[in-house]
Every structure is written in C-alpha cells, then in structure tokens.
mmCIF file of C-alpha atoms and ligand atoms in Angstrom:
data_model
loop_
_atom_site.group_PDB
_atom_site.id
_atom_site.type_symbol
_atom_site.label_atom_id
_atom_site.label_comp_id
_atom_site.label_asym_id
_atom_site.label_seq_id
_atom_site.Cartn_x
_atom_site.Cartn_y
_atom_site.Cartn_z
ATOM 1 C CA UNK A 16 -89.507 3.500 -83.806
ATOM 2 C CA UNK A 17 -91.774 3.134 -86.999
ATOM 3 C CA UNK A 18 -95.761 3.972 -86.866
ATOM 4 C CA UNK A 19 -95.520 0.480 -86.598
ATOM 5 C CA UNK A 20 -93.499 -0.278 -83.650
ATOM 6 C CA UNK A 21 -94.822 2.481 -82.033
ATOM 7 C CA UNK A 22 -98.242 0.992 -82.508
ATOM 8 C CA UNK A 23 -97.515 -2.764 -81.584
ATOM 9 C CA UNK A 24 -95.942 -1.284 -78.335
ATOM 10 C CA UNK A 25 -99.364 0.532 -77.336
ATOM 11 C CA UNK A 26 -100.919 -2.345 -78.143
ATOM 12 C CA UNK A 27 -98.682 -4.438 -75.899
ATOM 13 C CA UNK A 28 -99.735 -1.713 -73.104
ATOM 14 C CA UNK A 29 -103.088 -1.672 -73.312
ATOM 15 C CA UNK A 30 -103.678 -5.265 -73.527
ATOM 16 C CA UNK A 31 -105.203 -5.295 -76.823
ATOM 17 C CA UNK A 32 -104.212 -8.463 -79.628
ATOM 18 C CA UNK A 33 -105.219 -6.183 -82.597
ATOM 19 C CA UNK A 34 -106.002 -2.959 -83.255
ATOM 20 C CA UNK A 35 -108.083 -1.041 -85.150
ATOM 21 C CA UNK A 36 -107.470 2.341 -87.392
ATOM 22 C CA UNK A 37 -110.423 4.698 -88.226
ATOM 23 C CA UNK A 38 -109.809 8.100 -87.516
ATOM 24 C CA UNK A 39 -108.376 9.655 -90.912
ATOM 25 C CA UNK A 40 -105.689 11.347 -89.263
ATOM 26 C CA UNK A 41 -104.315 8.017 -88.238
ATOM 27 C CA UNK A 42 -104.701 6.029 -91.278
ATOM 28 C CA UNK A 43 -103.014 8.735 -92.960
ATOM 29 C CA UNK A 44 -99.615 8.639 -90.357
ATOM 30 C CA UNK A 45 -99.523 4.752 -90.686
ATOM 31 C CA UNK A 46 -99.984 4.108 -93.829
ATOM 32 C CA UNK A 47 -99.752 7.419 -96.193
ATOM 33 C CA UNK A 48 -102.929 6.676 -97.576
ATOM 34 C CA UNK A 49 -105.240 9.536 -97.332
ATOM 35 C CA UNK A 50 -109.214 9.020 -97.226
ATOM 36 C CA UNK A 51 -112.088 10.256 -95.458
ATOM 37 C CA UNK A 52 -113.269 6.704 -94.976
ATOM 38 C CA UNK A 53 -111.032 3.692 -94.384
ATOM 39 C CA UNK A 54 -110.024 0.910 -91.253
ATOM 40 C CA UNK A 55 -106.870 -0.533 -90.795
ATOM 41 C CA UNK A 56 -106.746 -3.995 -88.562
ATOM 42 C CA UNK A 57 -103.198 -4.325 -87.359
ATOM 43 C CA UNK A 58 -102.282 -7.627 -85.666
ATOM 44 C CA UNK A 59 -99.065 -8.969 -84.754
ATOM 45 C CA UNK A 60 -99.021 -10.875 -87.939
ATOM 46 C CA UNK A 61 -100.274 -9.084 -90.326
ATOM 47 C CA UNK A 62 -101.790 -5.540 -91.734
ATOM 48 C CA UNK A 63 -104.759 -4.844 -93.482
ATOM 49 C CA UNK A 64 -106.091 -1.719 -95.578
ATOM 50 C CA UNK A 65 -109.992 -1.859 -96.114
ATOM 51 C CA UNK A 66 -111.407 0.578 -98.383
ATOM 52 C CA UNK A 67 -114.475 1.196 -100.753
ATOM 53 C CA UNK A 68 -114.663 1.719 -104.215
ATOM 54 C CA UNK A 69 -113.543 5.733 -104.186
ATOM 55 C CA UNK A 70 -110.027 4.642 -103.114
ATOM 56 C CA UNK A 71 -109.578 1.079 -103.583
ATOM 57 C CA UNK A 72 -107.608 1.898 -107.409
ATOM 58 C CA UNK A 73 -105.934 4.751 -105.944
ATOM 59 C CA UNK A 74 -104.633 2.415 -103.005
ATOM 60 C CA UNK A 75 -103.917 -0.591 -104.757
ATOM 61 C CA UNK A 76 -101.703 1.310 -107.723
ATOM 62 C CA UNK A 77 -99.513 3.100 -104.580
ATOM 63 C CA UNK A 78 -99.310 -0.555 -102.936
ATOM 64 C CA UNK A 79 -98.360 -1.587 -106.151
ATOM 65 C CA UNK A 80 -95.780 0.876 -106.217
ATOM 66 C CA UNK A 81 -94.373 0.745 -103.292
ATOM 67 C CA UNK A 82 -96.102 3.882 -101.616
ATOM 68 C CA UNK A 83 -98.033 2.554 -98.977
ATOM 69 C CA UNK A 84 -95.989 2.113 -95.658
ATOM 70 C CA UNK A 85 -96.651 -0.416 -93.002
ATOM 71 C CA UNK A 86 -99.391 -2.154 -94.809
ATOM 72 C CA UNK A 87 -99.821 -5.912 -95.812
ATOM 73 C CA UNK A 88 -102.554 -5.733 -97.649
ATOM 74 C CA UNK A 89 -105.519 -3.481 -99.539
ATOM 75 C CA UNK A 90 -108.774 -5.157 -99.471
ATOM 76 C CA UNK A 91 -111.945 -3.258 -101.445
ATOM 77 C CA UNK A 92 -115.091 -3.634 -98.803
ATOM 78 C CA UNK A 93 -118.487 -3.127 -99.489
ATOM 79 C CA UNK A 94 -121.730 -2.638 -97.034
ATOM 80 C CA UNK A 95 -122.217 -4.370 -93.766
ATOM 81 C CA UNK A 96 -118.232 -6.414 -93.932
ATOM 82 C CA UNK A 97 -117.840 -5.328 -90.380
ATOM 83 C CA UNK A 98 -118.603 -8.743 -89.477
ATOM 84 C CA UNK A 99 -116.571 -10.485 -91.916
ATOM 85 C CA UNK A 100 -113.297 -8.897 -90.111
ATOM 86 C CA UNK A 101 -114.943 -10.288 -87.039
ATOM 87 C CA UNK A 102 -115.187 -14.120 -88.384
ATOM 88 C CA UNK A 103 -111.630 -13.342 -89.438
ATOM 89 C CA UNK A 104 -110.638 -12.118 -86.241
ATOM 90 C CA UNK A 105 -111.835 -15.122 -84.690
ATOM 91 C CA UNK A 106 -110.593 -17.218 -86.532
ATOM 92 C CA UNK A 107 -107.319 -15.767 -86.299
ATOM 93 C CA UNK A 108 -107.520 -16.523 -82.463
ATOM 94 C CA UNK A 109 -107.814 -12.772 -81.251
ATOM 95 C CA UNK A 110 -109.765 -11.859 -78.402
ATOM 96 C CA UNK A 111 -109.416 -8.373 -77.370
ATOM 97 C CA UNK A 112 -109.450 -5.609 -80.158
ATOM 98 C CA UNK A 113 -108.761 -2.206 -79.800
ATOM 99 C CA UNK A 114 -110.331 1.030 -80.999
ATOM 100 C CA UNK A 115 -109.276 4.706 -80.328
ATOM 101 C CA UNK A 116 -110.714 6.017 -77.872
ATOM 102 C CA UNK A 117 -110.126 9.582 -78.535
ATOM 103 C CA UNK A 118 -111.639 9.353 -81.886
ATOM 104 C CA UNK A 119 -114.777 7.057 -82.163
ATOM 105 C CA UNK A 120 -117.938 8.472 -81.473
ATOM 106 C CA UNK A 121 -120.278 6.493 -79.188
ATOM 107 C CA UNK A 122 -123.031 6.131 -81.712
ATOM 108 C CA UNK A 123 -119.567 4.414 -83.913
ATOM 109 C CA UNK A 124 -119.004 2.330 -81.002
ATOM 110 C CA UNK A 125 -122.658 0.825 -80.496
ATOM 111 C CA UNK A 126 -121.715 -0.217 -84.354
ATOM 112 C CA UNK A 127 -119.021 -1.796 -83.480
ATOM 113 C CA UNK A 128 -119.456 -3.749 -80.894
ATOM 114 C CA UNK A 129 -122.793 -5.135 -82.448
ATOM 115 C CA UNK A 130 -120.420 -5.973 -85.460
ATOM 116 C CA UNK A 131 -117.172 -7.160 -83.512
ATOM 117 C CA UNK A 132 -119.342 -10.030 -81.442
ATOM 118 C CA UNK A 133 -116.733 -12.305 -81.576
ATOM 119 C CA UNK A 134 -114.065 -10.382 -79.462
ATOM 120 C CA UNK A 135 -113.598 -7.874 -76.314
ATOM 121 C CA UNK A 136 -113.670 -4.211 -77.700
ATOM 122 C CA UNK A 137 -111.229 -1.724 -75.487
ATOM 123 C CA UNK A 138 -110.499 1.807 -75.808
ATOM 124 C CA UNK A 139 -107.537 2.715 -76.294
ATOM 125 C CA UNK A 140 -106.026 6.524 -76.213
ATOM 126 C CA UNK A 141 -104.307 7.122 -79.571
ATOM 127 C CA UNK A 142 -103.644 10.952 -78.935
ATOM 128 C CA UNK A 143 -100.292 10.823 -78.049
ATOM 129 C CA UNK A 144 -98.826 8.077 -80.527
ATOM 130 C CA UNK A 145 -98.367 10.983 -83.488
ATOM 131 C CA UNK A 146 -96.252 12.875 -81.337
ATOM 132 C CA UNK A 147 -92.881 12.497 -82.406
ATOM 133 C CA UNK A 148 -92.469 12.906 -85.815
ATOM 134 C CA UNK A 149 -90.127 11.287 -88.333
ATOM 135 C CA UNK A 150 -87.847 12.740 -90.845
ATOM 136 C CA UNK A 151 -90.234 12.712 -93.583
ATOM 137 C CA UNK A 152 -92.626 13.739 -91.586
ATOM 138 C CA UNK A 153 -91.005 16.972 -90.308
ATOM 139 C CA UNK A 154 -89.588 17.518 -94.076
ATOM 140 C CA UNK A 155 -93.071 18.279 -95.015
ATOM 141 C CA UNK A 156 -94.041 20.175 -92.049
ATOM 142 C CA UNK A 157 -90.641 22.185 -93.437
ATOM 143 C CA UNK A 158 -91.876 22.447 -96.797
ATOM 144 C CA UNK A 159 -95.652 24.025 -95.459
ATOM 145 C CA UNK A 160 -93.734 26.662 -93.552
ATOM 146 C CA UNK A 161 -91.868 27.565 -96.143
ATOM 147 C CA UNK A 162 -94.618 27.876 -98.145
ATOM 148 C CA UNK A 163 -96.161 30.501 -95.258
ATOM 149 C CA UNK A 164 -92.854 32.183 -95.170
ATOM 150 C CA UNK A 165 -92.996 33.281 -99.222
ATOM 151 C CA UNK A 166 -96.900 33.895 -98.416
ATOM 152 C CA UNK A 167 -95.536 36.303 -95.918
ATOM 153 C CA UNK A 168 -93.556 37.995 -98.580
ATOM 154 C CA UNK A 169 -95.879 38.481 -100.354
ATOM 155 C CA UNK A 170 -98.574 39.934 -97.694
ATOM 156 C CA UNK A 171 -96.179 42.704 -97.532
ATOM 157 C CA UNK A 172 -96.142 43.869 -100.622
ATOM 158 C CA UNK A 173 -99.884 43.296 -100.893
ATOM 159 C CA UNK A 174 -101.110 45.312 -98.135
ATOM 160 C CA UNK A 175 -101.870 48.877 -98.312
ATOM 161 C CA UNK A 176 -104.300 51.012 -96.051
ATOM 162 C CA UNK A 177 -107.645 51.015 -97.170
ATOM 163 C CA UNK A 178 -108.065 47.087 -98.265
ATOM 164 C CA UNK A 179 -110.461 45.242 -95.802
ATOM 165 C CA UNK A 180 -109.653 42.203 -93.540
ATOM 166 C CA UNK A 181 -111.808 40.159 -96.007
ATOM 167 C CA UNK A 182 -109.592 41.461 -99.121
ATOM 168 C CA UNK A 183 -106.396 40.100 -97.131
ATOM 169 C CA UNK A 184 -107.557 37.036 -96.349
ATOM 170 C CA UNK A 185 -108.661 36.466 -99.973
ATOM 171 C CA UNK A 186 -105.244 36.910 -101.067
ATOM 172 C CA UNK A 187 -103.609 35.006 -98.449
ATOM 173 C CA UNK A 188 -105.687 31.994 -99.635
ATOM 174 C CA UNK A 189 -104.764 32.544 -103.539
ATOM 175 C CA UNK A 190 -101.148 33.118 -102.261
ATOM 176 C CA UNK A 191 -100.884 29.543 -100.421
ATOM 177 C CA UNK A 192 -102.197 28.010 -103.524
ATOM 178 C CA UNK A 193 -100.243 30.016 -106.293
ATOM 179 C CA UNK A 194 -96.904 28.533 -104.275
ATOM 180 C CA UNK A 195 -98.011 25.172 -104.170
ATOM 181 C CA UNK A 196 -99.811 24.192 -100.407
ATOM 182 C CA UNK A 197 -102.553 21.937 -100.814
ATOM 183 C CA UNK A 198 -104.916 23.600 -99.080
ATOM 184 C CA UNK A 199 -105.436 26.104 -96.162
ATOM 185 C CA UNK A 200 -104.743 24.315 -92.328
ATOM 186 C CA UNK A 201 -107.217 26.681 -91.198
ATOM 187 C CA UNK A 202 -109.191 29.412 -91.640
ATOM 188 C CA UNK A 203 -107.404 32.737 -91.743
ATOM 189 C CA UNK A 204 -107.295 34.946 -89.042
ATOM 190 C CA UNK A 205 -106.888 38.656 -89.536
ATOM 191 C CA UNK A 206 -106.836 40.821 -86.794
ATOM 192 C CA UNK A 207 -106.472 44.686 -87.087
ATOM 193 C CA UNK A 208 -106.616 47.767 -84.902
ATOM 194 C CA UNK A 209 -108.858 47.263 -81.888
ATOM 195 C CA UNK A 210 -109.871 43.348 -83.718
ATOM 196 C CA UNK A 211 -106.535 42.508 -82.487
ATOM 197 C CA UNK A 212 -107.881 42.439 -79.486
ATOM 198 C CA UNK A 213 -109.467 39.356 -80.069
ATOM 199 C CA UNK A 214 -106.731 36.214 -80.732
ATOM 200 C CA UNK A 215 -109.165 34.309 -82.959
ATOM 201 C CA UNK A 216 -110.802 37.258 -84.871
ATOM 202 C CA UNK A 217 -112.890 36.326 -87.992
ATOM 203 C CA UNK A 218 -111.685 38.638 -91.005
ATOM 204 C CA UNK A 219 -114.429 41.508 -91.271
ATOM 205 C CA UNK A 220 -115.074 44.386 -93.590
ATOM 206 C CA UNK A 221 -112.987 46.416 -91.934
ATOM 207 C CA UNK A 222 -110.315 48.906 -93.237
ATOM 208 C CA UNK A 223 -107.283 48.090 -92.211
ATOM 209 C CA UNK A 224 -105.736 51.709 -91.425
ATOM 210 C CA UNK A 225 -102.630 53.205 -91.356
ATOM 211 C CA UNK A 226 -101.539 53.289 -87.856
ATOM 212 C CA UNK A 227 -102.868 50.345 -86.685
ATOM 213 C CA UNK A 228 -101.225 46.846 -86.086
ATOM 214 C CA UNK A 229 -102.542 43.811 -87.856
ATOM 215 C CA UNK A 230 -101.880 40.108 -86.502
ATOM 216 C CA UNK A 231 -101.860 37.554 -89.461
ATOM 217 C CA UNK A 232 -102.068 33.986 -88.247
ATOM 218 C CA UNK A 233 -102.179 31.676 -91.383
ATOM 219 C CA UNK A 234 -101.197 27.992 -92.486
ATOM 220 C CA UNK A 235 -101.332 25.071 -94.724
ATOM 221 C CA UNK A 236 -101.175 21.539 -95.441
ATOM 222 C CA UNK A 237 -98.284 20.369 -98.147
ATOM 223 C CA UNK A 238 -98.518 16.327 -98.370
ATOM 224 C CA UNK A 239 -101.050 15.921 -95.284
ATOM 225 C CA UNK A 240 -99.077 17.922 -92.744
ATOM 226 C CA UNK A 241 -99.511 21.491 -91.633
ATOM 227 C CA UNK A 242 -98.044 24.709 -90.848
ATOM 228 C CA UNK A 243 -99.202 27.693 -88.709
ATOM 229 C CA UNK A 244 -97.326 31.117 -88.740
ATOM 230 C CA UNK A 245 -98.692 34.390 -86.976
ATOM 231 C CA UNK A 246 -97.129 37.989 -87.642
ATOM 232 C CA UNK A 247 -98.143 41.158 -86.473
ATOM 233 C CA UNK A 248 -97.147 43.699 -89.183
ATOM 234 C CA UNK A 249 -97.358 47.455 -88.979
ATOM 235 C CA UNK A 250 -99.453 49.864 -91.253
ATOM 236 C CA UNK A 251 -97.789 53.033 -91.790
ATOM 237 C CA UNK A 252 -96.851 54.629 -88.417
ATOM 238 C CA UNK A 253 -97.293 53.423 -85.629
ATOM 239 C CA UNK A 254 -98.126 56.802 -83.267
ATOM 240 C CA UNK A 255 -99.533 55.148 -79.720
ATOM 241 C CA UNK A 256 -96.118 53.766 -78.658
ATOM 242 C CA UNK A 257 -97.967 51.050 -76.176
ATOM 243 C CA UNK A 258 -98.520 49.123 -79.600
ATOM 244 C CA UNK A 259 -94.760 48.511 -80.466
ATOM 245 C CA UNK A 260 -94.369 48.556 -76.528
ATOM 246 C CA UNK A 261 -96.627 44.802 -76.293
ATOM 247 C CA UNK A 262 -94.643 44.265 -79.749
ATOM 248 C CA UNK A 263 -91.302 43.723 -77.301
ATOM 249 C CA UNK A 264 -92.761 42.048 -74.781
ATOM 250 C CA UNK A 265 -94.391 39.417 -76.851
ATOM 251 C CA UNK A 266 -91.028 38.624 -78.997
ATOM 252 C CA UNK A 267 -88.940 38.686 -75.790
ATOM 253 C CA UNK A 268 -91.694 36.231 -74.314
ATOM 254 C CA UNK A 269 -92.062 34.281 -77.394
ATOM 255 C CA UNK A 270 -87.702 34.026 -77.447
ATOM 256 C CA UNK A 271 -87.731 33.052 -73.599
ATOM 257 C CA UNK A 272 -90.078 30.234 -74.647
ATOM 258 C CA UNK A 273 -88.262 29.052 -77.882
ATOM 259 C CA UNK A 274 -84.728 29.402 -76.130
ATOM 260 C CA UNK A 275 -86.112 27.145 -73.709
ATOM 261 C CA UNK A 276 -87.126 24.099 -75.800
ATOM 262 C CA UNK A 277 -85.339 21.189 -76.129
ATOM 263 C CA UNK A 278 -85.394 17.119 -74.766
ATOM 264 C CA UNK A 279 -86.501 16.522 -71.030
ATOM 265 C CA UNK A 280 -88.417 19.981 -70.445
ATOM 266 C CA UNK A 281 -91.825 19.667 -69.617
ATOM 267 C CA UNK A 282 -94.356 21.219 -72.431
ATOM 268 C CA UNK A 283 -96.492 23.237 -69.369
ATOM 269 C CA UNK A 284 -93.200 25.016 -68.376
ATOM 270 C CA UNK A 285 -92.416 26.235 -72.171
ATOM 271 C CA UNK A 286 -95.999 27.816 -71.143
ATOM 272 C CA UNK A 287 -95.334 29.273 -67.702
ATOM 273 C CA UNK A 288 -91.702 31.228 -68.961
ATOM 274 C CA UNK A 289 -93.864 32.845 -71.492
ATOM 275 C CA UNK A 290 -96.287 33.272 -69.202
ATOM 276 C CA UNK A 291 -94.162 34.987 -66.420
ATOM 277 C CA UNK A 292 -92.192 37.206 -68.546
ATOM 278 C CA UNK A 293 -95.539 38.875 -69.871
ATOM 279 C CA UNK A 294 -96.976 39.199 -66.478
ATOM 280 C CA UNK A 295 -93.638 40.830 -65.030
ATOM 281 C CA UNK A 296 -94.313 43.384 -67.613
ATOM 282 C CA UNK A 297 -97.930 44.447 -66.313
ATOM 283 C CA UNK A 298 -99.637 42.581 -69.062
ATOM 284 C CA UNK A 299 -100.368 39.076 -67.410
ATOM 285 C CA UNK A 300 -104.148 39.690 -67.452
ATOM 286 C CA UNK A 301 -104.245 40.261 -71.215
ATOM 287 C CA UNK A 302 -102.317 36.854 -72.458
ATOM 288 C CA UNK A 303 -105.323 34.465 -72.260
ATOM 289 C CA UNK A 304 -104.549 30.918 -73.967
ATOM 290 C CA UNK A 305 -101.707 28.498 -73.961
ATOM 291 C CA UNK A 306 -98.575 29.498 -75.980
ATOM 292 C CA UNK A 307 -98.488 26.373 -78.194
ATOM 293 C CA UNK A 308 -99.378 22.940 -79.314
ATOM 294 C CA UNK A 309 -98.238 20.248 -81.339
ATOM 295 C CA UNK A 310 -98.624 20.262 -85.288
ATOM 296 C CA UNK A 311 -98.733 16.972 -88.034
ATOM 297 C CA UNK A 312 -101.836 15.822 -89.695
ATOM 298 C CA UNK A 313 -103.761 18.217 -87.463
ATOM 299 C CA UNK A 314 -102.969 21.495 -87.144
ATOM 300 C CA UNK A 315 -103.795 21.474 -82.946
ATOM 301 C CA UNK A 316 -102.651 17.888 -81.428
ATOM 302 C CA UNK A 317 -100.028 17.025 -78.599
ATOM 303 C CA UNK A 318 -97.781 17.715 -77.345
ATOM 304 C CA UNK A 319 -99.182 21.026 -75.720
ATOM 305 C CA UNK A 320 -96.900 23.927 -74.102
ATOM 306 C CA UNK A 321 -100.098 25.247 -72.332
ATOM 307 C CA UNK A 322 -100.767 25.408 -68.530
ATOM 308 C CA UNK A 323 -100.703 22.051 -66.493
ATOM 309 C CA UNK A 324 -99.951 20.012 -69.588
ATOM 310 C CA UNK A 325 -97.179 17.728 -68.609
ATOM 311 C CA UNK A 326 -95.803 16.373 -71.634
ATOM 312 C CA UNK A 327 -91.897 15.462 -71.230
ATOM 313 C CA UNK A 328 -90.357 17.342 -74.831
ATOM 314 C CA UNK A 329 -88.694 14.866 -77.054
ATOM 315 C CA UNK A 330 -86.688 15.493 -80.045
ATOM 316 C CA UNK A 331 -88.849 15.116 -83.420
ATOM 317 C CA UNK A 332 -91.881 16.640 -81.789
ATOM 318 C CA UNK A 333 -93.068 19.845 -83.469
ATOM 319 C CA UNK A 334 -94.564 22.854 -81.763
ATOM 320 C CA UNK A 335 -96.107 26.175 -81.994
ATOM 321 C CA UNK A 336 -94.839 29.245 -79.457
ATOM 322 C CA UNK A 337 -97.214 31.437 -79.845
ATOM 323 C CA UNK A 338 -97.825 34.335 -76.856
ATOM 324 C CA UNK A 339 -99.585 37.023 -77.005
ATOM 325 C CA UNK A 340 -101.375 40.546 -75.635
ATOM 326 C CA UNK A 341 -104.869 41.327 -76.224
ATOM 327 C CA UNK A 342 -106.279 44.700 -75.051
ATOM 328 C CA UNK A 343 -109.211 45.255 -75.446
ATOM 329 C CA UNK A 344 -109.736 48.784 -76.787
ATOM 330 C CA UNK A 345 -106.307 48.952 -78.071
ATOM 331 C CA UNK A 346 -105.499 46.151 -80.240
ATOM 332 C CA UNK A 347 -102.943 43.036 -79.781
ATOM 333 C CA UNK A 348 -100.048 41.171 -81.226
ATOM 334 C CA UNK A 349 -98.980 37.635 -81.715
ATOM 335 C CA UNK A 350 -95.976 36.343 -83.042
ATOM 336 C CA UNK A 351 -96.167 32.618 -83.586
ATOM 337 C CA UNK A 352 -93.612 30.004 -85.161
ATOM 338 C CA UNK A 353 -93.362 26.382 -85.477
ATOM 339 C CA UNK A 354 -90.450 24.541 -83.768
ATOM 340 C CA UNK A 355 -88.864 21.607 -84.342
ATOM 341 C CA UNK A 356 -87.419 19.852 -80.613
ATOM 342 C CA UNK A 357 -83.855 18.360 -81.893
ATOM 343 C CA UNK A 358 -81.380 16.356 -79.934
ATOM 344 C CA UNK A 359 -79.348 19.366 -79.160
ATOM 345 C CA UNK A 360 -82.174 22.066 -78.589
ATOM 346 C CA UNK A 361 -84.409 23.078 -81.229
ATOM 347 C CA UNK A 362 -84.649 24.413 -84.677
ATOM 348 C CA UNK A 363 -86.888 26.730 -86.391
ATOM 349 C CA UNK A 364 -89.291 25.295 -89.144
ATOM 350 C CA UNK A 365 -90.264 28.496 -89.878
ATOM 351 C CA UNK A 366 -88.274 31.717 -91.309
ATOM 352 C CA UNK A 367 -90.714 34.622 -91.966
ATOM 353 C CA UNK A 368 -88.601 37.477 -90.584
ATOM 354 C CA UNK A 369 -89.977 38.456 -86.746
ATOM 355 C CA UNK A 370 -88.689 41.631 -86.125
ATOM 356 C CA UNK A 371 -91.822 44.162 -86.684
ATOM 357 C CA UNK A 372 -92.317 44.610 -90.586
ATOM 358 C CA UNK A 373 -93.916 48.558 -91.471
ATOM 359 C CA UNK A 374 -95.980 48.039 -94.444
ATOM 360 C CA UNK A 375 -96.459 51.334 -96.296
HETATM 361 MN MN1 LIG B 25 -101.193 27.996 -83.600
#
C-alpha cells in the first residue's frame, strides 16, 4: 500500500470522510514536502496541499516537476482560511473530518473546531500508519547509516586520551556534515568511564582516559529520515576485565535480539530475549530501558521492541536493538544498530564494525 491507501483505509476505520494532515512528520511521509507549517485535506476525491508564502514556490516548482507524491493540488493560504476549507468541505458534502490525535495539541483543537463548524471533528490515532516503510523510504534510512558508519571511522582515528567528551562530540557533528547528512537526528551522546553509567549522558568536560570504555550513540537525518548507531569503543587498555566482561554480554544479548527479528514476532518479545539473556548473566538490574524502537521521520516512533509493546513485526519496518549495562560506579556499554524486518528475516542497515574497537 501507498501513504495513500494506507491513509484512505484508516480513514475507512475510523469513520472519518476526510482527513486532515498537520503534524510535519506526516506531511512530510505523504507528500515529500517538508515544512514546519502546512495541512493536507485528503478526501476520497481529491488531495490538497495548503501552504503560506515561505513554501508555496518551493512546493509548486516540485509539483511542477513531478516531486510531490500523493498530492492533487498546492494551494498558497493566508490568515484565518481555516474556514474557507470548511465552506469547501461542506460543500463537498463531508460530514465527519478527521485530525490526528496523537499530534494536535488541545489548545490546536479548540482552533479547529471553532474553524471546522460545518462538520464532526474526530480523533484519529496516526502513530502507527508510518510504520512500515517503503523502498525509498528505507533507501534513505540506508544512506543515513552509512553516513554514521564512515563517521565511525573516523571517531577512531580521532580519539586519543586526553580530548574531552565535549571535543568528541564536536567532531562527531563536523564529521556527519563533512560526509553529507543533513543534520544531526539527535543530540550526541558520549558516555565515558563511570558516565557510562548513565545511557543518556550529556557530553561533559571530561577526559576521556585511557582505560576506560566510551559508549558513542550518534545519528542523522539524510532526505528527512534518520539513523541512530551506538558503539562502545575502548581507550587504550582495558585493565578491570568486568568492562569487556558486560562488553559480551551486551553483543550476545543484542545478537539474540537481532537473530530473532523477522515477520509475525511480536516487538515486546525482541525486548524480553534481550532482556533474559542479560539477567541470566547477573546483570538484569542494570539494563533499564527498552532495547529498541522504530526509526523514519522521527528518530523514536513505532513499532517499539520494549516491554509490553505488542506490535506484530512486519517486513519494511525499521528498528533499533539496542541493550545495554549500566553500573553505576563502573561504567556501561551499548551497542545499538538499526534493522531492517525483510520477508525472510532481517537485514542490517547499519555496518559500523561491532566487535570491541581499542582506540590507542
Ligand atoms: Mn536508539
């Protein structure tokens, strides 16, 4: 199914006649327009692109040349035109229109439903209708992890004892945009020594010594679609052998969950064999989040393979595996990669090597 089928079908479930577009994220998916401000309406009949005066030459020259998918028309809007969709609404004999739920804020609602007088507003969950990606979809999710894998690269030859956390994340961020990402996903997490403890550590002043793991967990976006990649690299030797012990234990985790993927499993069990390898090893109390979620336009969205999520795996979704060990006191590792769910099984989007890299 195309972002459109898969939309008119949603619609058909929720009893809705149209539907309306706002969250960027969504725009973006159906019609590979990107802008921070924008609706679509999408009826049976017919789709329409409303946008102001920062896009509305942008969008028109890509409808003109063919780049736009799944949209009928571009129409410029200007203050308060709200109600002029609703007069065409009406006119157009629709009577229920839907809005997504998991997006609009309720102060956005109030708007709209002073504005949309004319027909029944309904929410309507959109978080699940990105899911399953297409093929050029998951080619640029493809192209971002490359992009993190030749970062990687070059992270190794960068990093030398004595630079700080901050100094590292610096470079990562001129690395992604010397090889061509658009911009960072996220914001960089570096994690060494004992700040490996923590999974979402902000990048300090801190030396980063020799002896001490550091967990990298970096990303970007190449055409609107994201990557996320953690490593934990070693620093010269690594002399308390519990370090490179959690090391195994989090890549034979991370392998049980991976090996696992594929069409029909549930996305909470990916979780749980992650989960129960780690805690067969004595270190159940120290892995403290889910081990991965979906990635597209947003670098977190479904499906999730985290505890008591119940998504049924279908190929074309892409997800993180990501466990880890956190002591506190000691340090931690992570080792995440993004994976694409295939027909047969799965395939790896990205390559940065995972066996643990010694940095001199
Ligand atoms: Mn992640």
């Amino acid at each position: 199914m195309n972002q459109k089928e898969k939309l008119l079908t949603l619609m058909e479930a929720s009893g809705v006649d149209a539907m309306l577009l706002y969250s960027p994220d969504n725009r973006y998916w159906f019609s590979r327009f990107p802008s921070s401000l924008g609706y679509i309406i999408i009826t049976k009949e017919a789709t329409k692109l409303y946008l102001d005066g920062r896009y509305i030459t942008a969008a028109r020259t890509k409808f003109a040349a063919g780049q736009l998918t799944n949209i009928d028309e571009v129409v410029e809007f200007k203050q308060w035109f709200l109600s002029t969709i609703n007069d065409e609404l009406v006119q157009a004999g629709i009577k229920t229109l839907g809005f997504e739920s998991d997006w609009v804020y309720f102060k956005e609602y109030e708007g709209f439903k002073k504005a949309f007088n004319g027909v029944e507003l309904k929410p309507v969950n959109t978080d699940k209708l990105r899911e399953v990606k297409d093929d050029w979809e998951v080619a640029q999710i493809k192209k971002a992890c490359d992009i993190s894998a030749e970062v990687f690269d070059d992270v190794l030859q960068f990093v030398k004892p004595g630079i700080t956390e901050i100094e590292l994340a610096r470079f990562v961020s001129d690395a992604f945009l010397a090889h061509g990402a658009q911009k960072l996903s996220f914001d960089t997490i570096v994690a060494s020594g004992v700040n490996g403890s923590m999974p979402h550590a902000v990048p300090t002043d801190k030396v980063i010594n020799a002896g001490e793991l550091v967990t990298l967990d970096m990303g970007c976006y190449y055409n609107g679609y994201c990557s996320d990649q953690t490593r934990t690299f070693a620093v010269g030797e690594i002399t308390n052998p519990e370090l490179t012990k959690i090391y195994h234990i989090v890549i034979e985790a991370q392998q049980r969950g991976i090996d696992a993927l594929k069409p029909g499993v549930i996305s909470g069990d990916i979780h749980q064999i992650c989960f129960d390898y780690i805690e067969a090893q004595g270190y159940g109390q120290y892995f403290t989040h889910g081990t991965g979620h979906g990635i597209g336009t947003q670098i977190h969205e479904e499906p999730y393979n985290a505890a008591k999520h119940q998504t049924v795996l279908e190929a074309g979704m892409c997800v993180t595996v990501e466990p880890g060990i956190y002591v506190p006191g000691l340090g931690g590792v992570r080792i995440e990669d993004d994976i694409l769910v295939t027909a047969k099984g799965h395939e790896f989007l990205t390559s940065a090597p995972r066996e643990l890299k010694f940095v001199k």
